[in-house]
Amino acid sequence: MKVRFLKITPLGLGAVKKGWQAEAPAPLRLVSGVVCLVAALAAVASAATWTDRGEYDLVMGIRAEASAQKRVELLDRWQVKYPQSEMRQVRRELYLAAFEALSDGARMLKTAREMLAEQADNPVGVYWCTLLVPEVRDPSADVLGAGEKAARQLLTGLDTYFAAAGKPAAASDAEWQKRKSSAGLLAHRTLGWIAWQRGDYAEAAKEFHLYLDQDAKSAEITAWLGIVSGLQKEPANQVAALWYLERAGALRGEGALPDGQQRAVGALADQVYTAYHGDGEGIENLKTAALASAVPPADFHVETAAAVAARRADEELTRTNPQLAAWVHIRRQLESPDGEKYLADLRAAPLPRLKGTVIRTQPEAKPVEIVVGISQPLTDEVVLRVSAPFPNAAPAGTELEFEGTVDSLGKQPFTLTVLVDREKITGWPEPPASGRRK
């Protein structure tokens, strides 16, 4: 798996290149092996499938050649001299073996597609096309289509390809079943990767989940699931991406990524977590939890950087100005989707003691209604309805402290009406001396 990263944005994984290039896993043979195929050529000869003795001698020479490059040259000679040989599918299988030895995935895929063009359900062609398509850099729509068709053929043909009658004598029933399961996983891997390249992230995630339901230890598929989850818009999927990426980078042993890839995925996971959360707080706890489970629990949650900043600001405000902090909490709850329920709860008990700034009074001379701002001194927020009128006015800007009970809430604009005993208001200015009772 060759990982190509671009700069990670604060939004998460939106800048990871869609065309993550995969490296094929260790080959899973649907037959006993290419060596067995070559050895079987002598038996095929007795069935009179050779064009002539010259073809037979040429192929026996290919069998004896140790050099993969020279085998390719001999296969090319066979292709030129006997283009319509009844053995042309076997010839393609021998090409596959030679190209595999040369690590030439491009020519392997071309050969596999030629096999399928002639025989749509050829198991060798189906397998190699399924395996190799995710290795293609910047695949065309045609290549993706061929890979999808092969992967679906592999899934639907599992019972045929792995029928009991076809089991090699040396393979146990359990081993044969394991090969069948592994072939199914390979198909889900490719279908998920193809959906990813097409931008269908939900479908890709579905296929990767099907894979991990059977093999939860695959760090590669876990990492891929993390990326396609992060590329989806739903917040729940983006949070789940953090789980999968941290798990992929932390997995060890069977199914783990090679060291270099593991470090790259681990670094990506930490980078995305830090961008999302704002810092690395809690990241080690997440890694420990993710190692214990292939999927996040239903209540899994990571605070966004904005939420962390807001929480810390609230904590600082509570420390330095508890009255204002109490009001900020009340107003936030009243303006939330559950505001009506919270309003009913507020009516059941007195408000905490709050501090506000007088904006205006009604009537001005002997007010019974006082409009105050709490968060902002010039913004109407609370209307105090006083049990008895004050004997004198209070100028705008006067700071008051008060206790009372909620009466009603106006939403547009926001105005909370509070019933207050006059004795529960402090800060009201004393009346002028001439106005005092003797």
Short mmCIF file of C-alpha atoms in Angstrom, two decimals, residues 10-332:
data_model
loop_
_atom_site.label_atom_id
_atom_site.label_comp_id
_atom_site.label_asym_id
_atom_site.label_seq_id
_atom_site.Cartn_x
_atom_site.Cartn_y
_atom_site.Cartn_z
CA PRO A 10 -9.07 21.20 10.09
CA LEU A 11 -12.11 19.53 8.55
CA GLY A 12 -10.41 16.18 8.82
CA LEU A 13 -9.73 13.93 5.85
CA GLY A 14 -11.00 16.11 3.02
CA ALA A 15 -7.49 16.65 1.72
CA VAL A 16 -6.38 13.01 1.68
CA LYS A 17 -5.98 12.11 -1.96
CA LYS A 18 -8.89 9.99 -3.12
CA GLY A 19 -6.65 7.73 -5.15
CA TRP A 20 -4.94 5.97 -2.24
CA GLN A 21 -2.95 3.37 -4.11
CA ALA A 22 -3.14 -0.13 -2.72
CA GLU A 23 -0.47 -2.75 -2.68
CA ALA A 24 -1.78 -6.22 -3.36
CA PRO A 25 -1.75 -8.65 -0.45
CA ALA A 26 0.20 -11.88 -0.69
CA PRO A 27 -1.27 -13.87 -3.59
CA LEU A 28 -4.16 -16.17 -2.71
CA ARG A 29 -4.10 -19.11 -5.08
CA LEU A 30 -7.43 -20.37 -6.35
CA VAL A 31 -5.62 -23.43 -7.68
CA SER A 32 -2.78 -25.43 -6.20
CA GLY A 33 -0.25 -23.07 -7.72
CA VAL A 34 1.32 -22.02 -10.99
CA VAL A 35 3.95 -24.73 -10.58
CA CYS A 36 1.16 -27.31 -10.63
CA LEU A 37 -0.24 -25.72 -13.76
CA VAL A 38 3.10 -26.02 -15.51
CA ALA A 39 3.56 -29.59 -14.35
CA ALA A 40 0.14 -30.43 -15.73
CA LEU A 41 1.17 -29.49 -19.27
CA ALA A 42 2.58 -32.94 -19.96
CA ALA A 43 -0.78 -34.48 -19.08
CA VAL A 44 -2.52 -32.00 -21.35
CA ALA A 45 -0.25 -33.10 -24.20
CA SER A 46 -1.54 -36.64 -24.01
CA ALA A 47 -5.05 -35.26 -24.60
CA ALA A 48 -3.91 -34.05 -28.06
CA THR A 49 -4.46 -30.37 -27.33
CA TRP A 50 -1.15 -29.30 -28.87
CA THR A 51 -1.17 -27.86 -32.34
CA ASP A 52 1.90 -29.91 -33.22
CA ARG A 53 5.09 -31.33 -31.75
CA GLY A 54 6.83 -27.99 -32.22
CA GLU A 55 4.37 -26.28 -29.90
CA TYR A 56 4.84 -29.00 -27.29
CA ASP A 57 8.63 -28.72 -27.41
CA LEU A 58 8.45 -24.91 -27.16
CA VAL A 59 6.27 -25.05 -24.05
CA MET A 60 8.45 -27.68 -22.42
CA GLY A 61 11.33 -25.26 -22.93
CA ILE A 62 9.34 -22.57 -21.12
CA ARG A 63 8.77 -24.99 -18.27
CA ALA A 64 12.48 -25.61 -17.91
CA GLU A 65 13.53 -21.95 -18.01
CA ALA A 66 14.39 -20.49 -14.60
CA SER A 67 14.63 -16.85 -15.66
CA ALA A 68 11.27 -15.06 -15.57
CA GLN A 69 12.40 -12.56 -18.21
CA LYS A 70 13.49 -15.32 -20.57
CA ARG A 71 10.20 -17.14 -19.95
CA VAL A 72 8.38 -14.02 -21.10
CA GLU A 73 10.49 -13.97 -24.28
CA LEU A 74 9.69 -17.63 -24.95
CA LEU A 75 6.00 -17.01 -24.26
CA ASP A 76 6.08 -14.18 -26.77
CA ARG A 77 7.52 -16.58 -29.35
CA TRP A 78 4.73 -19.06 -28.56
CA GLN A 79 2.15 -16.29 -28.93
CA VAL A 80 3.49 -15.23 -32.32
CA LYS A 81 3.87 -18.73 -33.72
CA TYR A 82 0.65 -20.24 -32.32
CA PRO A 83 -1.77 -17.31 -31.73
CA GLN A 84 -4.90 -19.50 -31.80
CA SER A 85 -3.51 -22.40 -29.79
CA GLU A 86 -6.05 -24.38 -27.79
CA MET A 87 -3.61 -23.82 -24.93
CA ARG A 88 -3.84 -20.03 -25.03
CA GLN A 89 -5.52 -19.74 -21.62
CA VAL A 90 -2.76 -21.85 -20.10
CA ARG A 91 -0.29 -19.62 -21.91
CA ARG A 92 -1.85 -16.62 -20.22
CA GLU A 93 -1.55 -18.35 -16.85
CA LEU A 94 2.16 -18.85 -17.54
CA TYR A 95 2.43 -15.19 -18.52
CA LEU A 96 0.84 -14.31 -15.17
CA ALA A 97 3.41 -16.40 -13.30
CA ALA A 98 6.30 -14.79 -15.15
CA PHE A 99 4.96 -11.24 -14.74
CA GLU A 100 4.36 -11.89 -11.05
CA ALA A 101 7.99 -12.94 -10.66
CA LEU A 102 8.95 -9.66 -12.36
CA SER A 103 6.56 -7.64 -10.13
CA ASP A 104 4.87 -6.31 -13.27
CA GLY A 105 1.33 -5.71 -12.06
CA ALA A 106 0.27 -3.75 -15.12
CA ARG A 107 0.97 -6.60 -17.53
CA MET A 108 -0.55 -9.07 -15.08
CA LEU A 109 -3.81 -7.11 -15.08
CA LYS A 110 -3.78 -6.83 -18.88
CA THR A 111 -3.33 -10.59 -19.15
CA ALA A 112 -6.08 -11.32 -16.61
CA ARG A 113 -8.48 -9.11 -18.55
CA GLU A 114 -7.59 -10.95 -21.77
CA MET A 115 -8.47 -14.22 -20.02
CA LEU A 116 -11.85 -12.83 -18.98
CA ALA A 117 -12.55 -11.40 -22.43
CA GLU A 118 -12.39 -14.95 -23.77
CA GLN A 119 -13.93 -16.74 -20.79
CA ALA A 120 -15.97 -14.48 -18.48
CA ASP A 121 -15.95 -16.86 -15.50
CA ASN A 122 -12.35 -18.04 -15.78
CA PRO A 123 -11.36 -18.40 -12.10
CA VAL A 124 -7.73 -17.39 -12.60
CA GLY A 125 -8.68 -14.28 -14.57
CA VAL A 126 -11.43 -13.39 -12.09
CA TYR A 127 -9.04 -13.71 -9.17
CA TRP A 128 -6.16 -11.70 -10.61
CA CYS A 129 -8.37 -8.95 -12.00
CA THR A 130 -10.03 -8.62 -8.60
CA LEU A 131 -6.69 -8.56 -6.82
CA LEU A 132 -4.84 -6.18 -9.13
CA VAL A 133 -7.30 -3.39 -9.91
CA PRO A 134 -6.69 -1.61 -6.55
CA GLU A 135 -3.01 -1.36 -7.48
CA VAL A 136 -3.73 0.79 -10.53
CA ARG A 137 -2.68 4.41 -10.20
CA ASP A 138 -5.41 6.82 -11.32
CA PRO A 139 -7.66 4.05 -12.71
CA SER A 140 -9.95 4.78 -15.65
CA ALA A 141 -13.68 4.12 -15.54
CA ASP A 142 -13.04 1.10 -17.76
CA VAL A 143 -10.55 -0.41 -15.31
CA LEU A 144 -12.87 0.21 -12.37
CA GLY A 145 -15.71 -1.42 -14.26
CA ALA A 146 -13.59 -4.46 -15.05
CA GLY A 147 -12.53 -4.76 -11.42
CA GLU A 148 -16.11 -4.49 -10.17
CA LYS A 149 -17.32 -7.10 -12.62
CA ALA A 150 -14.54 -9.51 -11.62
CA ALA A 151 -15.08 -8.97 -7.89
CA ARG A 152 -18.81 -9.60 -8.17
CA GLN A 153 -18.14 -12.68 -10.29
CA LEU A 154 -15.74 -13.91 -7.61
CA LEU A 155 -18.38 -13.45 -4.90
CA THR A 156 -21.17 -15.14 -6.82
CA GLY A 157 -18.91 -17.95 -8.00
CA LEU A 158 -17.37 -18.89 -4.65
CA ASP A 159 -19.40 -22.08 -4.30
CA THR A 160 -18.39 -23.13 -7.80
CA TYR A 161 -14.72 -22.19 -7.57
CA PHE A 162 -14.39 -23.85 -4.19
CA ALA A 163 -16.64 -26.85 -4.69
CA ALA A 164 -15.60 -29.91 -2.73
CA ALA A 165 -14.90 -31.75 -5.98
CA GLY A 166 -12.22 -29.23 -6.89
CA LYS A 167 -10.32 -29.40 -3.60
CA PRO A 168 -6.68 -30.44 -4.06
CA ALA A 169 -5.90 -33.72 -2.38
CA ALA A 170 -3.22 -32.11 -0.23
CA ALA A 171 -5.64 -29.50 1.18
CA SER A 172 -7.78 -30.21 4.23
CA ASP A 173 -11.46 -29.30 4.29
CA ALA A 174 -10.69 -26.52 6.77
CA GLU A 175 -7.93 -25.12 4.58
CA TRP A 176 -10.17 -25.22 1.50
CA GLN A 177 -12.89 -23.35 3.40
CA LYS A 178 -10.34 -20.78 4.57
CA ARG A 179 -9.28 -20.17 0.96
CA LYS A 180 -12.92 -19.66 0.04
CA SER A 181 -13.43 -17.14 2.85
CA SER A 182 -10.24 -15.30 1.89
CA ALA A 183 -11.42 -15.03 -1.72
CA GLY A 184 -14.68 -13.49 -0.51
CA LEU A 185 -12.75 -10.97 1.57
CA LEU A 186 -10.65 -10.09 -1.45
CA ALA A 187 -13.83 -9.31 -3.41
CA HIS A 188 -15.16 -7.01 -0.65
CA ARG A 189 -11.77 -5.28 -0.49
CA THR A 190 -11.83 -4.50 -4.19
CA LEU A 191 -15.50 -3.50 -4.31
CA GLY A 192 -14.93 -1.11 -1.41
CA TRP A 193 -11.84 0.38 -3.02
CA ILE A 194 -13.65 0.88 -6.33
CA ALA A 195 -16.60 2.60 -4.61
CA TRP A 196 -14.08 4.84 -2.84
CA GLN A 197 -12.47 5.89 -6.14
CA ARG A 198 -15.91 6.68 -7.54
CA GLY A 199 -16.68 8.93 -4.56
CA ASP A 200 -19.40 6.63 -3.18
CA TYR A 201 -18.02 6.67 0.35
CA ALA A 202 -21.10 5.13 1.98
CA GLU A 203 -20.94 2.11 -0.35
CA ALA A 204 -17.19 1.81 0.23
CA ALA A 205 -17.75 1.82 3.99
CA LYS A 206 -20.41 -0.89 3.60
CA GLU A 207 -17.97 -3.19 1.77
CA PHE A 208 -15.17 -2.52 4.27
CA HIS A 209 -17.54 -3.31 7.14
CA LEU A 210 -18.41 -6.62 5.45
CA TYR A 211 -14.71 -7.37 5.28
CA LEU A 212 -14.02 -6.46 8.91
CA ASP A 213 -17.02 -8.48 10.10
CA GLN A 214 -14.97 -11.54 9.07
CA ASP A 215 -11.44 -10.25 9.66
CA ALA A 216 -11.34 -7.52 12.28
CA LYS A 217 -7.54 -7.54 12.44
CA SER A 218 -6.93 -6.12 8.97
CA ALA A 219 -5.19 -2.79 9.55
CA GLU A 220 -5.31 -1.97 5.84
CA ILE A 221 -9.09 -2.24 5.58
CA THR A 222 -9.52 -0.51 8.94
CA ALA A 223 -7.47 2.42 7.66
CA TRP A 224 -9.45 2.55 4.43
CA LEU A 225 -12.69 2.50 6.41
CA GLY A 226 -11.36 5.37 8.50
CA ILE A 227 -10.68 7.47 5.43
CA VAL A 228 -14.01 6.86 3.66
CA SER A 229 -15.84 7.47 6.95
CA GLY A 230 -14.03 10.78 7.37
CA LEU A 231 -14.90 11.80 3.82
CA GLN A 232 -18.62 11.51 4.55
CA LYS A 233 -20.53 14.58 5.72
CA GLU A 234 -22.32 13.09 8.72
CA PRO A 235 -20.65 14.06 12.03
CA ALA A 236 -21.09 10.52 13.37
CA ASN A 237 -19.09 9.10 10.46
CA GLN A 238 -16.36 11.70 10.84
CA VAL A 239 -15.99 10.89 14.53
CA ALA A 240 -15.93 7.15 13.75
CA ALA A 241 -13.07 7.87 11.33
CA LEU A 242 -10.90 8.85 14.28
CA TRP A 243 -11.53 5.45 15.87
CA TYR A 244 -10.69 3.45 12.74
CA LEU A 245 -7.55 5.44 11.90
CA GLU A 246 -6.16 5.18 15.43
CA ARG A 247 -6.94 1.45 15.47
CA ALA A 248 -5.25 0.89 12.11
CA GLY A 249 -2.11 2.67 13.27
CA ALA A 250 -2.00 0.79 16.58
CA LEU A 251 -2.72 -2.79 15.41
CA ARG A 252 0.19 -5.19 15.79
CA GLY A 253 0.78 -8.82 14.88
CA GLU A 254 -1.40 -10.62 12.34
CA GLY A 255 -3.04 -8.17 9.96
CA ALA A 256 -0.83 -5.22 10.96
CA LEU A 257 0.65 -2.90 8.38
CA PRO A 258 4.37 -3.06 7.58
CA ASP A 259 6.44 -0.78 9.80
CA GLY A 260 6.73 2.13 7.37
CA GLN A 261 3.04 2.12 6.48
CA GLN A 262 2.11 1.70 10.12
CA ARG A 263 4.05 4.81 11.05
CA ALA A 264 2.46 6.75 8.19
CA VAL A 265 -1.08 5.74 9.16
CA GLY A 266 -0.36 6.35 12.84
CA ALA A 267 0.94 9.83 12.04
CA LEU A 268 -2.13 10.53 9.89
CA ALA A 269 -4.44 9.32 12.67
CA ASP A 270 -2.77 11.58 15.25
CA GLN A 271 -2.79 14.53 12.86
CA VAL A 272 -6.48 14.15 12.05
CA TYR A 273 -7.38 13.70 15.73
CA THR A 274 -5.44 16.82 16.72
CA ALA A 275 -7.03 18.85 13.92
CA TYR A 276 -10.50 17.68 14.94
CA HIS A 277 -10.09 17.93 18.72
CA GLY A 278 -7.73 20.89 18.86
CA ASP A 279 -4.93 19.08 20.70
CA GLY A 280 -3.77 15.56 21.58
CA GLU A 281 -5.64 15.33 24.88
CA GLY A 282 -7.32 11.91 25.17
CA ILE A 283 -5.56 10.36 22.19
CA GLU A 284 -3.86 7.58 24.17
CA ASN A 285 -7.16 6.58 25.74
CA LEU A 286 -8.68 6.41 22.27
CA LYS A 287 -5.90 4.15 21.00
CA THR A 288 -6.36 1.77 23.93
CA ALA A 289 -10.11 1.60 23.42
CA ALA A 290 -9.82 1.20 19.63
CA LEU A 291 -7.45 -1.73 20.00
CA ALA A 292 -10.05 -3.53 22.08
CA SER A 293 -12.88 -3.24 19.55
CA ALA A 294 -13.08 -3.19 15.76
CA VAL A 295 -15.97 -0.71 15.84
CA PRO A 296 -16.65 2.28 18.10
CA PRO A 297 -19.39 1.98 20.74
CA ALA A 298 -22.73 3.62 20.04
CA ASP A 299 -22.01 6.46 22.45
CA PHE A 300 -18.50 7.16 21.12
CA HIS A 301 -17.85 10.89 20.99
CA VAL A 302 -14.89 13.21 20.54
CA GLU A 303 -15.23 16.91 21.23
CA THR A 304 -14.50 19.20 18.31
CA ALA A 305 -11.85 21.87 18.72
CA ALA A 306 -14.64 24.46 18.85
CA ALA A 307 -16.46 22.53 21.58
CA VAL A 308 -13.24 22.16 23.58
CA ALA A 309 -12.57 25.89 23.30
CA ALA A 310 -16.13 26.71 24.36
CA ARG A 311 -15.97 24.33 27.32
CA ARG A 312 -12.69 25.77 28.51
CA ALA A 313 -14.03 29.30 28.10
CA ASP A 314 -17.06 28.33 30.20
CA GLU A 315 -14.78 26.87 32.88
CA GLU A 316 -12.71 30.06 32.97
CA LEU A 317 -15.84 32.22 33.13
CA THR A 318 -17.20 30.12 36.00
CA ARG A 319 -13.95 30.68 37.85
CA THR A 320 -13.75 34.44 37.29
CA ASN A 321 -17.42 35.51 37.03
CA PRO A 322 -19.79 32.82 38.34
CA GLN A 323 -22.91 35.02 38.05
CA LEU A 324 -22.33 35.71 34.37
CA ALA A 325 -21.44 32.05 33.80
CA ALA A 326 -24.75 31.02 35.37
CA TRP A 327 -26.67 33.36 33.06
CA VAL A 328 -24.78 32.20 29.94
CA HIS A 329 -25.73 28.63 30.80
CA ILE A 330 -29.40 29.58 31.34
CA ARG A 331 -29.68 31.49 28.09
CA ARG A 332 -27.89 28.77 26.11
#
